[in-house]
Short mmCIF file of N, CA and C in Angstrom, two decimals:
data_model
loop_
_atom_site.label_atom_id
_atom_site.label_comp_id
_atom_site.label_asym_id
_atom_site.label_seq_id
_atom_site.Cartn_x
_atom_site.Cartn_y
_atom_site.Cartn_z
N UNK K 10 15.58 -9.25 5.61
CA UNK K 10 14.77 -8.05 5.72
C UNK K 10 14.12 -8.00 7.10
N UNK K 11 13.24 -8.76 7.65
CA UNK K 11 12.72 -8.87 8.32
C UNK K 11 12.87 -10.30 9.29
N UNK K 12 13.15 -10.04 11.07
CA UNK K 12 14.01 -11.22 11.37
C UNK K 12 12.63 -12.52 11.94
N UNK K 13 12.81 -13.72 11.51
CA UNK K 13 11.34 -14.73 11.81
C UNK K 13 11.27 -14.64 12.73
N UNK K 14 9.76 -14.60 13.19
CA UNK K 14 9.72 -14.60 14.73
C UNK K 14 8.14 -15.42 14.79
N UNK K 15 7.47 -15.81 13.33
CA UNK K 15 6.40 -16.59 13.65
C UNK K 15 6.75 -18.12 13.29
N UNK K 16 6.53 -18.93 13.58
CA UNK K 16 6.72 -20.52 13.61
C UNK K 16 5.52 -20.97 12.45
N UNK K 17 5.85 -22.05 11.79
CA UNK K 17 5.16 -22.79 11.13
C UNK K 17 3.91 -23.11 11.48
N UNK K 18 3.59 -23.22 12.37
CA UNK K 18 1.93 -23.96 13.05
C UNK K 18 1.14 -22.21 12.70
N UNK K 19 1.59 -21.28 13.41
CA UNK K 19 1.19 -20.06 13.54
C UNK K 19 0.76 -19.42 12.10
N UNK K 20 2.39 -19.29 11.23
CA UNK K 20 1.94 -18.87 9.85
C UNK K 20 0.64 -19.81 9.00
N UNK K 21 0.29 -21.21 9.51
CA UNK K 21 -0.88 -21.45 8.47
C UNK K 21 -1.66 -20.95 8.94
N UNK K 22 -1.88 -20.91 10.74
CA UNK K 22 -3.16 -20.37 10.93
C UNK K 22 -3.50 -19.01 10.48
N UNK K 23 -2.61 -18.13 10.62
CA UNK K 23 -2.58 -16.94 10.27
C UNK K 23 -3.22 -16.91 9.38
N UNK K 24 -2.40 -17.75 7.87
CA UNK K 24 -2.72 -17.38 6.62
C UNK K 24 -4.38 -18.13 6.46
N UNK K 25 -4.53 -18.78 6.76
CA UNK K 25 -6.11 -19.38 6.67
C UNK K 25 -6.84 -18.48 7.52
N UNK K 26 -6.39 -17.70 8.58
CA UNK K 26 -7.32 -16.80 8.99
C UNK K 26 -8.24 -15.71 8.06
N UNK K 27 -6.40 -15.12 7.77
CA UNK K 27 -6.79 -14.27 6.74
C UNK K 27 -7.25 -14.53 5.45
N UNK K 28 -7.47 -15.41 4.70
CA UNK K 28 -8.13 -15.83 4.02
C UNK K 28 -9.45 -15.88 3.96
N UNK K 29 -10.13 -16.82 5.14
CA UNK K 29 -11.13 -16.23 5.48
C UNK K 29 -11.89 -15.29 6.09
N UNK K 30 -11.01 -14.28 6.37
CA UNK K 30 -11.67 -12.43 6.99
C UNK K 30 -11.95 -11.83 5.44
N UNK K 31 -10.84 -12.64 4.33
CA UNK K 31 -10.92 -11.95 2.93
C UNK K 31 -12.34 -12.35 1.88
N UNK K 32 -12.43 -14.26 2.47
CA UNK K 32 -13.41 -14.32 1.74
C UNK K 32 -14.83 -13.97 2.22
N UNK K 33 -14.83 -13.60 3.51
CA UNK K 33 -16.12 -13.18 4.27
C UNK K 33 -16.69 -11.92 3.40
N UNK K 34 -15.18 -10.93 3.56
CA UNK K 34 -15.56 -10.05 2.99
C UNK K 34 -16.57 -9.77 1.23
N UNK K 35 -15.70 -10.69 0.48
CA UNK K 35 -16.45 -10.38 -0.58
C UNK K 35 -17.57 -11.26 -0.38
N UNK K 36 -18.25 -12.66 0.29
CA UNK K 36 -19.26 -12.73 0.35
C UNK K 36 -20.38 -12.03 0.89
N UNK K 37 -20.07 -11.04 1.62
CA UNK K 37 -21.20 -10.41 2.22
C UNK K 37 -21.04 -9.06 1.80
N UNK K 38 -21.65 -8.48 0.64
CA UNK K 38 -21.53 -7.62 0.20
C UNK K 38 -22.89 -6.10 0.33
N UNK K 39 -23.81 -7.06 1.46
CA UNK K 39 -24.81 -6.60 1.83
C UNK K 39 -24.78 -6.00 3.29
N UNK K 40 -24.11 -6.08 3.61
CA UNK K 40 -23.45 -6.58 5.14
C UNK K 40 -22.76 -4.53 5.87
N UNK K 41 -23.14 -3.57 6.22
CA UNK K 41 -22.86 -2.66 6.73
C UNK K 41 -21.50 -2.36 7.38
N UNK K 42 -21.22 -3.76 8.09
CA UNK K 42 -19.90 -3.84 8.52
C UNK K 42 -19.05 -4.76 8.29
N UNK K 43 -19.66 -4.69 6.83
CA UNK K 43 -18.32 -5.40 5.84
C UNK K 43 -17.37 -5.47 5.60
N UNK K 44 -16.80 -4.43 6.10
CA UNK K 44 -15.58 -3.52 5.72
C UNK K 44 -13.95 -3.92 6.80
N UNK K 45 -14.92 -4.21 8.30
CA UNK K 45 -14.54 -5.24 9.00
C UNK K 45 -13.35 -6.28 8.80
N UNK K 46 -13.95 -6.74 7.69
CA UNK K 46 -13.49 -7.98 7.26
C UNK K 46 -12.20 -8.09 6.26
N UNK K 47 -12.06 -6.81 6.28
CA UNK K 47 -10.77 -6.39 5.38
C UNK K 47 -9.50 -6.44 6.86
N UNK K 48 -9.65 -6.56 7.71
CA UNK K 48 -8.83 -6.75 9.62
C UNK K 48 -8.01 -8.43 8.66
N UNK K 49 -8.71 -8.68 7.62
CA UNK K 49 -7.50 -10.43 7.47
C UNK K 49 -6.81 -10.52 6.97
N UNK K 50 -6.15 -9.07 6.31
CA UNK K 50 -5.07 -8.37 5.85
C UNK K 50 -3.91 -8.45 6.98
N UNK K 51 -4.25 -8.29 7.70
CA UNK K 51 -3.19 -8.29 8.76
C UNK K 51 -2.57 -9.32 8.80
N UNK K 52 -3.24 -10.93 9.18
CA UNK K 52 -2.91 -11.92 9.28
C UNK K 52 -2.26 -12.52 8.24
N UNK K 53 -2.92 -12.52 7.31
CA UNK K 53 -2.09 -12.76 5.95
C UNK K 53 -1.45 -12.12 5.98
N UNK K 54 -0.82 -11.19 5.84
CA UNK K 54 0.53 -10.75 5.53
C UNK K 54 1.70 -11.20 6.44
N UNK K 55 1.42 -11.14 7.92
CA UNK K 55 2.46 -11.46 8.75
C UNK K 55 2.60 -12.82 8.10
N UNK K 56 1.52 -13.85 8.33
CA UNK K 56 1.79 -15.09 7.89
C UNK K 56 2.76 -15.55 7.02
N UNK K 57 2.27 -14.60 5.55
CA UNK K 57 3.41 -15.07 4.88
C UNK K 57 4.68 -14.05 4.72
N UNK K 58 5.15 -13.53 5.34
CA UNK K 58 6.42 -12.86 5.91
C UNK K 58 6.82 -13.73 6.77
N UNK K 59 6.24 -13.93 7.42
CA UNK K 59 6.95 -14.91 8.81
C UNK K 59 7.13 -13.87 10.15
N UNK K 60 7.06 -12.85 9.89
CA UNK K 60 7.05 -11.65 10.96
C UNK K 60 6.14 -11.15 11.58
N UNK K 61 5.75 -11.36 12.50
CA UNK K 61 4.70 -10.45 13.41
C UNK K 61 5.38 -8.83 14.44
N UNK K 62 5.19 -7.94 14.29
CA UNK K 62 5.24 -6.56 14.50
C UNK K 62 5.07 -6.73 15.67
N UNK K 63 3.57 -7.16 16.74
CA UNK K 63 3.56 -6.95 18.11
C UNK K 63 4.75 -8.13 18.52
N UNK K 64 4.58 -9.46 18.01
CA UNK K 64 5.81 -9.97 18.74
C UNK K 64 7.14 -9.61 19.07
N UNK K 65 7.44 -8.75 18.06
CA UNK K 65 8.64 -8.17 18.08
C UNK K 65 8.56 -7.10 19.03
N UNK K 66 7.88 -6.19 19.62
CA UNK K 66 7.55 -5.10 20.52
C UNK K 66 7.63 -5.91 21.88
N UNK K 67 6.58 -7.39 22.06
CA UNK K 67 6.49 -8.15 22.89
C UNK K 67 7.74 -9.06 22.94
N UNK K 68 8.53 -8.97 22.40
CA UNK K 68 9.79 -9.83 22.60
C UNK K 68 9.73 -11.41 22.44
N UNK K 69 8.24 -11.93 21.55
CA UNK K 69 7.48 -12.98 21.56
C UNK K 69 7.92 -13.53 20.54
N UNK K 70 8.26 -15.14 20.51
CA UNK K 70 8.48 -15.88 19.03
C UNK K 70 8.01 -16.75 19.41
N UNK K 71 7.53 -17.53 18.25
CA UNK K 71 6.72 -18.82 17.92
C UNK K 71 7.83 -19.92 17.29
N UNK K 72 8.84 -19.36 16.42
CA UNK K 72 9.40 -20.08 15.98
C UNK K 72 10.39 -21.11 16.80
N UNK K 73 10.83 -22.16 16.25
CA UNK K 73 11.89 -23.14 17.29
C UNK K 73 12.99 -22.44 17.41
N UNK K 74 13.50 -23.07 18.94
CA UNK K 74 15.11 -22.47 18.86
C UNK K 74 15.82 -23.09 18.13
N UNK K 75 16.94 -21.95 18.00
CA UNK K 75 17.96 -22.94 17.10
C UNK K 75 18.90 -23.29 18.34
N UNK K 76 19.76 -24.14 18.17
CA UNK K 76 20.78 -24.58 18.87
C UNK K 76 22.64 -24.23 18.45
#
């Protein structure tokens, strides 16, 4: 579907990013620019796709070459 272009080191960070932009969000529910924090959607998702959108525009991969 979609061709890899993020590497292993990248997708955890990603996905732990977004994790925590997600859990920020519901902890601060007092917070005006809470809403903010819904931006860790992004990361998580590429993460676990393995695909990043600007890399692909940027011609950028993380992943190893193959040989």
């Amino acid at each position: 579907m979609f061709k890899s272009n993020v590497g292993t080191v990248d997708r955890v960070l990603r996905v732990i990013l977004g994790i925590a932009l997600l859990l920020a969000f519901i902890l601060n529910p007092g917070s005006e620019w809470r809403w903010l924090f819904l931006i860790g959607v992004v990361p998580l998702v590429t993460g676990l796709v393995g695909s990043c959108p600007v890399y692909t525009l940027l011609g950028f991969s993380t992943c190893p070459m193959r040989r």
